Short mmCIF file of C-alpha atoms in Angstrom, two decimals:
data_model
loop_
_atom_site.label_atom_id
_atom_site.label_comp_id
_atom_site.label_asym_id
_atom_site.label_seq_id
_atom_site.Cartn_x
_atom_site.Cartn_y
_atom_site.Cartn_z
CA MET A 1 -14.23 61.18 -77.15
CA GLN A 2 -17.06 59.51 -78.99
CA ALA A 3 -18.77 62.70 -77.58
CA GLU A 4 -16.35 64.71 -79.55
CA LEU A 5 -16.23 62.80 -82.53
CA GLN A 6 -20.36 63.10 -82.59
CA ALA A 7 -19.79 66.79 -82.38
CA LEU A 8 -17.78 66.74 -85.25
CA THR A 9 -20.19 64.38 -87.69
CA SER A 10 -23.13 66.92 -86.43
CA ASN A 11 -21.48 69.46 -87.57
CA ASN A 12 -20.22 68.58 -90.88
CA THR A 13 -16.93 69.44 -89.80
CA TRP A 14 -15.06 67.02 -92.16
CA SER A 15 -15.45 64.36 -95.12
CA ILE A 16 -13.77 61.32 -95.07
CA VAL A 17 -11.77 61.16 -98.10
CA ASP A 18 -8.73 58.87 -99.43
CA LEU A 19 -5.18 59.69 -98.14
CA PRO A 20 -3.44 60.65 -101.40
CA PRO A 21 -0.26 58.32 -102.11
CA GLY A 22 3.08 59.13 -100.51
CA LYS A 23 1.60 61.56 -97.97
CA ILE A 24 2.46 61.11 -94.41
CA HIS A 25 2.16 64.00 -91.92
CA LEU A 26 4.64 63.99 -88.97
CA ASP A 27 5.24 66.49 -86.56
CA VAL A 28 8.70 68.14 -86.71
CA ASP A 29 9.73 66.65 -83.15
CA GLY A 30 7.10 64.50 -81.99
CA CYS A 31 5.43 66.59 -79.63
CA THR A 32 2.06 68.84 -79.88
CA ARG A 33 3.03 72.28 -79.30
CA LEU A 34 0.39 74.21 -77.41
CA SER A 35 -0.36 77.91 -78.20
CA ILE A 36 -1.80 80.55 -75.58
CA ARG A 37 -2.97 83.50 -76.37
CA LEU A 38 -2.05 85.88 -73.41
CA MET A 39 -4.14 88.80 -74.32
CA ALA A 40 -7.53 86.07 -73.48
CA VAL A 41 -6.44 86.29 -70.28
CA LEU A 42 -6.16 90.14 -70.42
CA LYS A 43 -10.01 90.28 -71.34
CA VAL A 44 -10.45 87.84 -68.73
CA ARG A 45 -9.24 89.96 -65.92
CA VAL A 46 -11.15 92.87 -67.02
CA LEU A 47 -14.23 90.57 -66.68
CA LEU A 48 -13.11 89.62 -63.64
CA ALA A 49 -12.43 94.05 -62.50
CA ILE A 50 -16.28 94.70 -63.46
CA ASP A 51 -17.97 91.20 -61.91
CA ALA A 52 -16.14 92.23 -58.44
CA THR A 53 -17.79 95.57 -58.56
CA ARG A 54 -20.98 95.02 -60.40
CA GLY A 55 -21.89 91.56 -59.26
CA TRP A 56 -22.36 90.23 -62.89
CA HIS A 57 -22.95 86.19 -62.91
CA LEU A 58 -19.79 84.35 -64.25
CA GLU A 59 -20.14 81.09 -66.20
CA GLN A 60 -17.52 78.80 -68.00
CA LEU A 61 -18.71 76.27 -70.84
CA LYS A 62 -16.54 74.26 -73.15
CA VAL A 63 -17.26 73.61 -76.26
CA ASN A 64 -16.71 69.90 -77.87
CA ASN A 65 -14.31 69.88 -80.35
CA VAL A 66 -12.85 73.04 -81.74
CA PHE A 67 -13.15 72.39 -85.32
CA LEU A 68 -16.30 73.90 -86.22
CA HIS A 69 -17.09 76.09 -89.58
CA GLY A 70 -19.51 78.77 -89.70
CA ASP A 71 -20.20 82.13 -91.09
CA LEU A 72 -19.95 85.03 -88.93
CA ASN A 73 -22.22 88.13 -89.36
CA GLU A 74 -21.00 90.15 -86.54
CA GLU A 75 -17.56 91.41 -85.16
CA SER A 76 -16.63 92.95 -82.04
CA GLN A 77 -15.23 96.12 -81.45
CA ALA A 78 -12.25 96.37 -79.62
CA ASP A 79 -11.39 92.30 -80.21
CA HIS A 80 -12.68 89.66 -82.60
CA SER A 81 -12.85 87.36 -79.90
CA LEU A 82 -15.57 89.02 -77.42
CA TYR A 83 -19.74 88.77 -78.45
CA THR A 84 -21.75 90.94 -76.67
CA LYS A 85 -25.77 91.28 -75.93
CA SER A 86 -27.67 94.36 -74.28
CA THR A 87 -30.96 94.61 -73.82
CA ALA A 88 -33.39 97.29 -71.68
CA LYS A 89 -32.90 94.94 -68.92
CA SER A 90 -29.80 93.30 -69.39
CA PHE A 91 -26.00 92.40 -70.98
CA THR A 92 -24.45 89.81 -71.70
CA ALA A 93 -20.90 89.10 -72.70
CA LEU A 94 -19.18 86.20 -74.42
CA LEU A 95 -15.51 85.56 -74.53
CA VAL A 96 -14.00 83.15 -76.96
CA TYR A 97 -10.83 81.50 -76.45
CA VAL A 98 -10.86 78.24 -79.07
CA ASP A 99 -13.25 75.59 -77.40
CA ASP A 100 -13.15 77.81 -74.17
CA ILE A 101 -15.91 80.17 -73.60
CA VAL A 102 -16.57 82.77 -70.27
CA LEU A 103 -20.11 84.14 -69.90
CA ALA A 104 -20.77 87.02 -68.53
CA GLY A 105 -23.85 89.05 -67.34
CA ASN A 106 -26.15 90.25 -64.93
CA SER A 107 -29.25 88.58 -66.04
CA LEU A 108 -29.36 84.29 -65.29
CA LYS A 109 -32.17 84.09 -67.37
CA GLU A 110 -30.13 85.57 -70.71
CA ILE A 111 -27.51 83.10 -69.66
CA ALA A 112 -29.40 80.13 -69.52
CA HIS A 113 -30.99 80.96 -72.89
CA VAL A 114 -27.67 81.76 -74.70
CA LYS A 115 -26.49 78.24 -73.58
CA HIS A 116 -29.00 76.49 -74.59
CA LEU A 117 -29.10 78.43 -77.80
CA LEU A 118 -24.95 77.17 -77.91
CA ASP A 119 -26.08 73.69 -76.88
CA GLN A 120 -28.03 73.26 -79.70
CA LYS A 121 -25.77 74.42 -82.56
CA PHE A 122 -22.10 73.06 -81.00
CA ARG A 123 -22.96 70.44 -78.36
CA ILE A 124 -21.27 72.57 -74.93
CA LYS A 125 -19.89 70.96 -71.98
CA ASP A 126 -21.57 73.38 -68.88
CA LEU A 127 -19.01 73.63 -66.18
CA GLY A 128 -20.87 75.85 -64.21
CA ALA A 129 -19.58 79.13 -62.10
CA LEU A 130 -15.69 80.32 -63.40
CA ARG A 131 -13.47 78.76 -60.60
CA PHE A 132 -10.58 77.31 -63.21
CA PHE A 133 -9.82 78.89 -66.52
CA LEU A 134 -6.82 78.38 -68.57
CA GLY A 135 -4.88 77.38 -65.69
CA PHE A 136 -5.97 80.49 -63.62
CA GLU A 137 -8.26 80.03 -60.18
CA ILE A 138 -10.75 82.18 -59.13
CA SER A 139 -11.81 82.50 -56.01
CA ARG A 140 -14.65 84.93 -54.79
CA TYR A 141 -14.71 87.24 -51.49
CA ASP A 142 -16.62 89.94 -49.66
CA ALA A 143 -13.89 91.65 -50.14
CA GLY A 144 -13.49 91.12 -53.92
CA ILE A 145 -12.17 87.97 -56.65
CA PHE A 146 -8.73 86.60 -56.37
CA PHE A 147 -6.93 85.78 -59.12
CA ASN A 148 -3.93 83.83 -58.77
CA GLN A 149 -1.99 80.14 -60.27
CA ARG A 150 -1.30 78.36 -57.47
CA LYS A 151 -1.62 75.29 -58.63
CA TYR A 152 0.52 75.80 -62.44
CA THR A 153 3.31 77.55 -59.71
CA LEU A 154 3.25 74.33 -57.65
CA GLU A 155 3.38 72.21 -60.80
CA LEU A 156 6.12 74.29 -62.24
CA LEU A 157 8.21 73.67 -58.98
CA GLU A 158 7.88 70.34 -58.91
CA ASP A 159 8.98 70.15 -62.43
CA THR A 160 12.23 71.35 -62.02
CA SER A 161 12.88 70.10 -58.47
CA TYR A 162 12.76 73.53 -56.64
CA PHE A 163 9.47 72.68 -54.35
CA ALA A 164 11.65 72.36 -51.24
CA ALA A 165 13.92 74.79 -52.46
CA LYS A 166 15.64 77.49 -50.18
CA PRO A 167 13.53 80.43 -50.80
CA SER A 168 14.56 84.02 -52.08
CA HIS A 169 12.70 87.14 -51.03
CA VAL A 170 13.19 89.06 -54.27
CA PRO A 171 12.76 87.70 -57.64
CA TYR A 172 15.59 89.66 -58.97
CA ASP A 173 19.06 91.02 -58.02
CA PRO A 174 19.72 94.42 -59.80
CA THR A 175 22.87 94.53 -59.31
CA LEU A 176 23.70 91.27 -61.71
CA LYS A 177 24.64 92.28 -65.61
CA LEU A 178 23.59 89.15 -67.62
CA THR A 179 25.44 89.41 -71.26
CA THR A 180 25.11 87.03 -74.47
CA THR A 181 28.62 86.26 -74.02
CA ASP A 182 29.44 85.80 -70.41
CA GLY A 183 29.58 82.39 -69.24
CA ASP A 184 29.17 78.85 -70.61
CA LEU A 185 26.46 78.06 -72.73
CA LEU A 186 24.00 75.40 -72.14
CA SER A 187 24.40 71.78 -73.00
CA LYS A 188 20.74 71.33 -73.41
CA PRO A 189 18.84 74.85 -73.87
CA ALA A 190 15.39 73.96 -74.44
CA THR A 191 15.17 72.93 -70.63
CA TYR A 192 16.29 76.83 -70.18
CA ARG A 193 13.79 77.72 -73.06
CA ARG A 194 10.46 75.66 -71.86
CA LEU A 195 11.33 77.53 -68.28
CA VAL A 196 11.45 80.80 -69.40
CA GLY A 197 7.88 80.20 -71.54
CA ARG A 198 6.10 79.02 -68.57
CA LEU A 199 7.43 81.69 -66.62
CA VAL A 200 6.28 84.04 -69.05
CA TYR A 201 2.67 82.84 -69.03
CA LEU A 202 3.02 83.40 -65.25
CA THR A 203 3.61 86.74 -65.63
CA ASN A 204 0.09 86.96 -65.71
CA SER A 205 -0.78 86.51 -62.67
CA ARG A 206 2.25 87.81 -61.41
CA PRO A 207 3.51 91.33 -62.11
CA ASP A 208 6.50 91.10 -59.51
CA ILE A 209 8.46 88.79 -61.75
CA SER A 210 7.73 90.74 -64.97
CA TYR A 211 10.38 92.51 -65.44
CA ALA A 212 12.87 89.89 -64.11
CA VAL A 213 11.08 87.32 -66.79
CA GLN A 214 11.68 90.16 -69.61
CA ASN A 215 14.86 90.31 -68.90
CA LEU A 216 15.76 86.91 -69.17
CA SER A 217 13.52 86.15 -72.41
CA GLN A 218 16.25 88.22 -74.32
CA TYR A 219 18.52 85.21 -74.14
CA VAL A 220 16.19 82.47 -75.42
CA SER A 221 18.53 81.73 -78.34
CA GLN A 222 22.36 81.20 -76.45
CA PRO A 223 21.32 80.37 -73.24
CA ARG A 224 24.49 80.44 -70.44
CA ALA A 225 25.06 79.33 -67.27
CA PRO A 226 24.24 83.07 -65.57
CA HIS A 227 20.90 82.60 -67.29
CA LEU A 228 19.54 79.99 -65.93
CA LYS A 229 21.02 80.82 -62.51
CA ASP A 230 19.02 83.95 -62.56
CA ALA A 231 16.04 82.23 -63.47
CA ASN A 232 16.51 79.74 -60.86
CA ARG A 233 16.64 82.56 -58.74
CA ILE A 234 12.62 83.43 -59.67
CA LEU A 235 11.97 79.73 -59.01
CA ARG A 236 13.28 80.12 -55.60
CA TYR A 237 11.47 83.41 -54.68
CA LEU A 238 8.02 81.37 -56.31
CA GLN A 239 8.90 78.87 -53.77
CA ALA A 240 8.35 81.51 -51.06
CA CYS A 241 4.94 82.85 -52.18
CA PRO A 242 3.35 80.31 -54.64
CA ALA A 243 -0.15 81.53 -54.08
CA LYS A 244 0.37 85.42 -55.14
CA GLY A 245 -1.97 86.73 -57.08
CA ILE A 246 -4.13 89.84 -58.15
CA LEU A 247 -7.33 90.47 -55.82
CA PHE A 248 -9.87 92.41 -58.35
CA SER A 249 -11.28 94.46 -55.23
CA SER A 250 -15.49 94.91 -54.81
CA SER A 251 -15.22 98.55 -53.93
CA SER A 252 -13.09 99.80 -56.89
CA GLN A 253 -14.41 103.23 -58.80
CA PHE A 254 -14.91 103.14 -62.52
CA GLN A 255 -11.60 104.84 -63.19
CA LEU A 256 -8.61 104.08 -64.73
CA TYR A 257 -5.17 105.19 -63.94
CA GLY A 258 -2.08 104.32 -65.39
CA PHE A 259 1.80 103.96 -64.05
CA VAL A 260 4.73 104.29 -66.07
CA ASP A 261 8.51 104.24 -65.62
CA SER A 262 11.54 103.57 -67.75
CA ASP A 263 15.19 103.23 -67.83
CA TRP A 264 17.80 104.67 -70.41
CA ALA A 265 20.22 102.94 -72.25
CA ARG A 266 20.15 99.83 -69.48
CA CYS A 267 21.45 97.40 -72.07
CA SER A 268 25.20 97.20 -72.09
CA GLU A 269 25.09 95.50 -75.69
CA THR A 270 22.41 97.52 -77.46
CA ARG A 271 22.01 100.47 -75.20
CA LYS A 272 18.19 99.90 -75.54
CA SER A 273 15.88 100.84 -72.64
CA ILE A 274 13.48 98.91 -71.08
CA THR A 275 9.28 100.44 -70.68
CA SER A 276 7.46 99.24 -67.68
CA PHE A 277 3.71 100.38 -67.39
CA CYS A 278 0.45 98.88 -64.94
CA VAL A 279 -2.89 99.73 -65.23
CA MET A 280 -5.67 99.84 -62.68
CA MET A 281 -9.42 100.01 -62.48
CA GLY A 282 -10.01 101.74 -58.88
CA ASP A 283 -8.25 99.61 -56.83
CA SER A 284 -7.50 96.96 -59.04
CA THR A 285 -4.51 96.23 -61.05
CA ILE A 286 -5.94 94.72 -64.54
CA CYS A 287 -2.59 95.61 -66.88
CA TRP A 288 1.11 95.24 -66.56
CA LYS A 289 4.00 94.98 -69.26
CA SER A 290 7.92 95.18 -69.19
CA LYS A 291 9.46 95.28 -72.24
CA LYS A 292 12.52 96.14 -73.63
CA GLN A 293 11.99 99.28 -76.37
CA GLN A 294 12.50 98.34 -80.12
CA THR A 295 15.20 101.62 -80.86
CA VAL A 296 17.85 103.09 -79.73
CA SER A 297 17.09 107.09 -78.01
CA ARG A 298 19.26 109.32 -78.41
CA SER A 299 17.94 111.07 -75.07
CA SER A 300 16.37 110.24 -72.04
CA THR A 301 13.33 112.83 -72.50
CA GLU A 302 13.05 110.23 -75.97
CA VAL A 303 13.44 107.15 -74.24
CA GLU A 304 10.14 108.44 -71.67
CA TYR A 305 8.12 109.53 -73.97
CA ARG A 306 8.30 106.05 -75.71
CA ALA A 307 7.38 105.28 -72.69
CA LEU A 308 4.42 107.71 -72.28
CA ALA A 309 3.28 106.60 -75.51
CA SER A 310 3.57 102.97 -74.80
CA LEU A 311 0.69 103.54 -72.06
CA THR A 312 -1.13 105.52 -74.04
CA PHE A 313 -2.04 103.45 -76.87
CA GLU A 314 -2.60 100.48 -73.79
CA LEU A 315 -5.22 103.08 -71.98
CA GLN A 316 -6.76 103.32 -75.59
CA TRP A 317 -7.59 99.90 -76.13
CA LEU A 318 -8.61 99.21 -72.73
CA GLN A 319 -11.51 102.19 -72.96
CA TYR A 320 -12.38 100.74 -76.56
CA LEU A 321 -12.70 96.94 -74.65
CA PHE A 322 -14.54 98.35 -71.97
CA ALA A 323 -17.09 100.53 -74.47
CA ASP A 324 -17.91 97.39 -75.73
CA LEU A 325 -18.69 96.22 -72.11
CA GLN A 326 -20.76 99.42 -71.97
CA VAL A 327 -18.84 100.44 -68.93
CA GLN A 328 -18.47 103.95 -68.55
CA PHE A 329 -16.20 105.91 -67.12
CA SER A 330 -16.92 109.47 -65.81
CA LYS A 331 -13.13 111.08 -66.31
CA PRO A 332 -10.76 110.49 -68.45
CA ALA A 333 -7.71 107.98 -67.95
CA SER A 334 -5.49 110.12 -65.46
CA VAL A 335 -1.36 109.07 -66.46
CA PHE A 336 0.89 109.28 -63.87
CA TYR A 337 4.45 109.53 -64.64
CA ASP A 338 7.79 111.57 -63.07
CA SER A 339 9.88 113.01 -66.22
CA LYS A 340 9.20 116.44 -66.65
CA SER A 341 10.91 116.63 -70.23
CA ALA A 342 8.06 114.13 -71.19
CA ILE A 343 5.68 115.98 -69.88
CA HIS A 344 6.32 119.11 -71.11
CA LEU A 345 7.02 117.36 -74.51
CA ALA A 346 3.77 115.81 -74.54
CA HIS A 347 1.94 119.07 -73.98
CA ASN A 348 4.01 121.44 -76.81
CA PRO A 349 2.91 121.27 -79.88
CA THR A 350 6.23 122.82 -81.51
CA PHE A 351 8.77 120.79 -82.37
CA HIS A 352 11.96 121.29 -80.99
CA GLU A 353 15.66 120.50 -83.27
CA ARG A 354 16.83 118.72 -80.19
CA ASN A 355 13.26 116.28 -80.38
CA LYS A 356 12.02 116.74 -84.02
CA HIS A 357 13.64 112.95 -84.74
CA ILE A 358 11.09 111.43 -82.63
CA GLU A 359 8.79 109.23 -84.89
CA LEU A 360 5.33 110.80 -85.69
CA ASP A 361 3.51 107.95 -83.45
CA CYS A 362 4.60 108.99 -80.18
CA HIS A 363 2.78 111.69 -80.51
CA VAL A 364 -0.70 110.47 -80.66
CA ILE A 365 -0.08 111.14 -76.45
CA ARG A 366 -0.54 114.97 -77.62
CA GLU A 367 -3.84 113.99 -79.71
CA LYS A 368 -5.59 112.22 -76.35
CA LEU A 369 -4.59 114.75 -73.98
#
């Protein structure tokens, strides 16, 4: 704490003033809220996928305090928390999340130079090779880099008393139909909300539970007994395989592949559909999502076309990010889909009577094609 206070003083973070009379601020419920930005994790996964194939060096730093003031004269194209430096012989990338920093590059000399500059300006802790970041465990093997949340999962099971529960081999029962009205309301809804929040963060390394968790997250406003029972099923599934994660293969090719699918009007109450997709760089899965669509679609073609548009937006952003990291792809990203009607609509520049109501933003697919 003394080191952090000294760093605050050295950086002229604040000025000591008298407290105005009658001004006492307390947190609403006495709790400190921790806000985790999930996008930071996606960028770490991309860095790991590149590092597994290119053999970059990955280091971790921590700023002694997060209350800093400075003028930013540069900005990144795809993301404002990513900074890069390129020379004729080296490339270095710096990814910032509050006071945690991931430093990646192909030159240890340049990485050491950046560390020295940062320490002079902000006072940092050098944590060495990247092994544990924002609750994620990173291990390097000959086959690649393994990315998981084993410790986080075990703590979740222990906190919920499911550490020794009977395991389940699937995270979700597809025949179960949850609603907002069936079952008794929970007497302590905060317990359900906290559990779903922790499961959402776990989906950053567990795509196998993404669909089940997004389904449960729809009921956090008024959770009921069936919702909690289904959430407990995920806990029993995690108990059977707490160390599962993602392997970023060392033999992956620099080629993006996207896979997407959707249902149609599966939600019996809103008649909205669910889109799910994943993106791979070679053999490494780097991105995935399962989310309910925002509007009700009039046809299965519209549902499938909207799902295709969601994947298109994600691929476009990833290509910007890879460009910032100076990774070039020899071929365009490939998209795999099983809806012939959506594929025909994506290639057909003519609006027909039955699909003219689809918003123009969906037709970005044609432009990208």
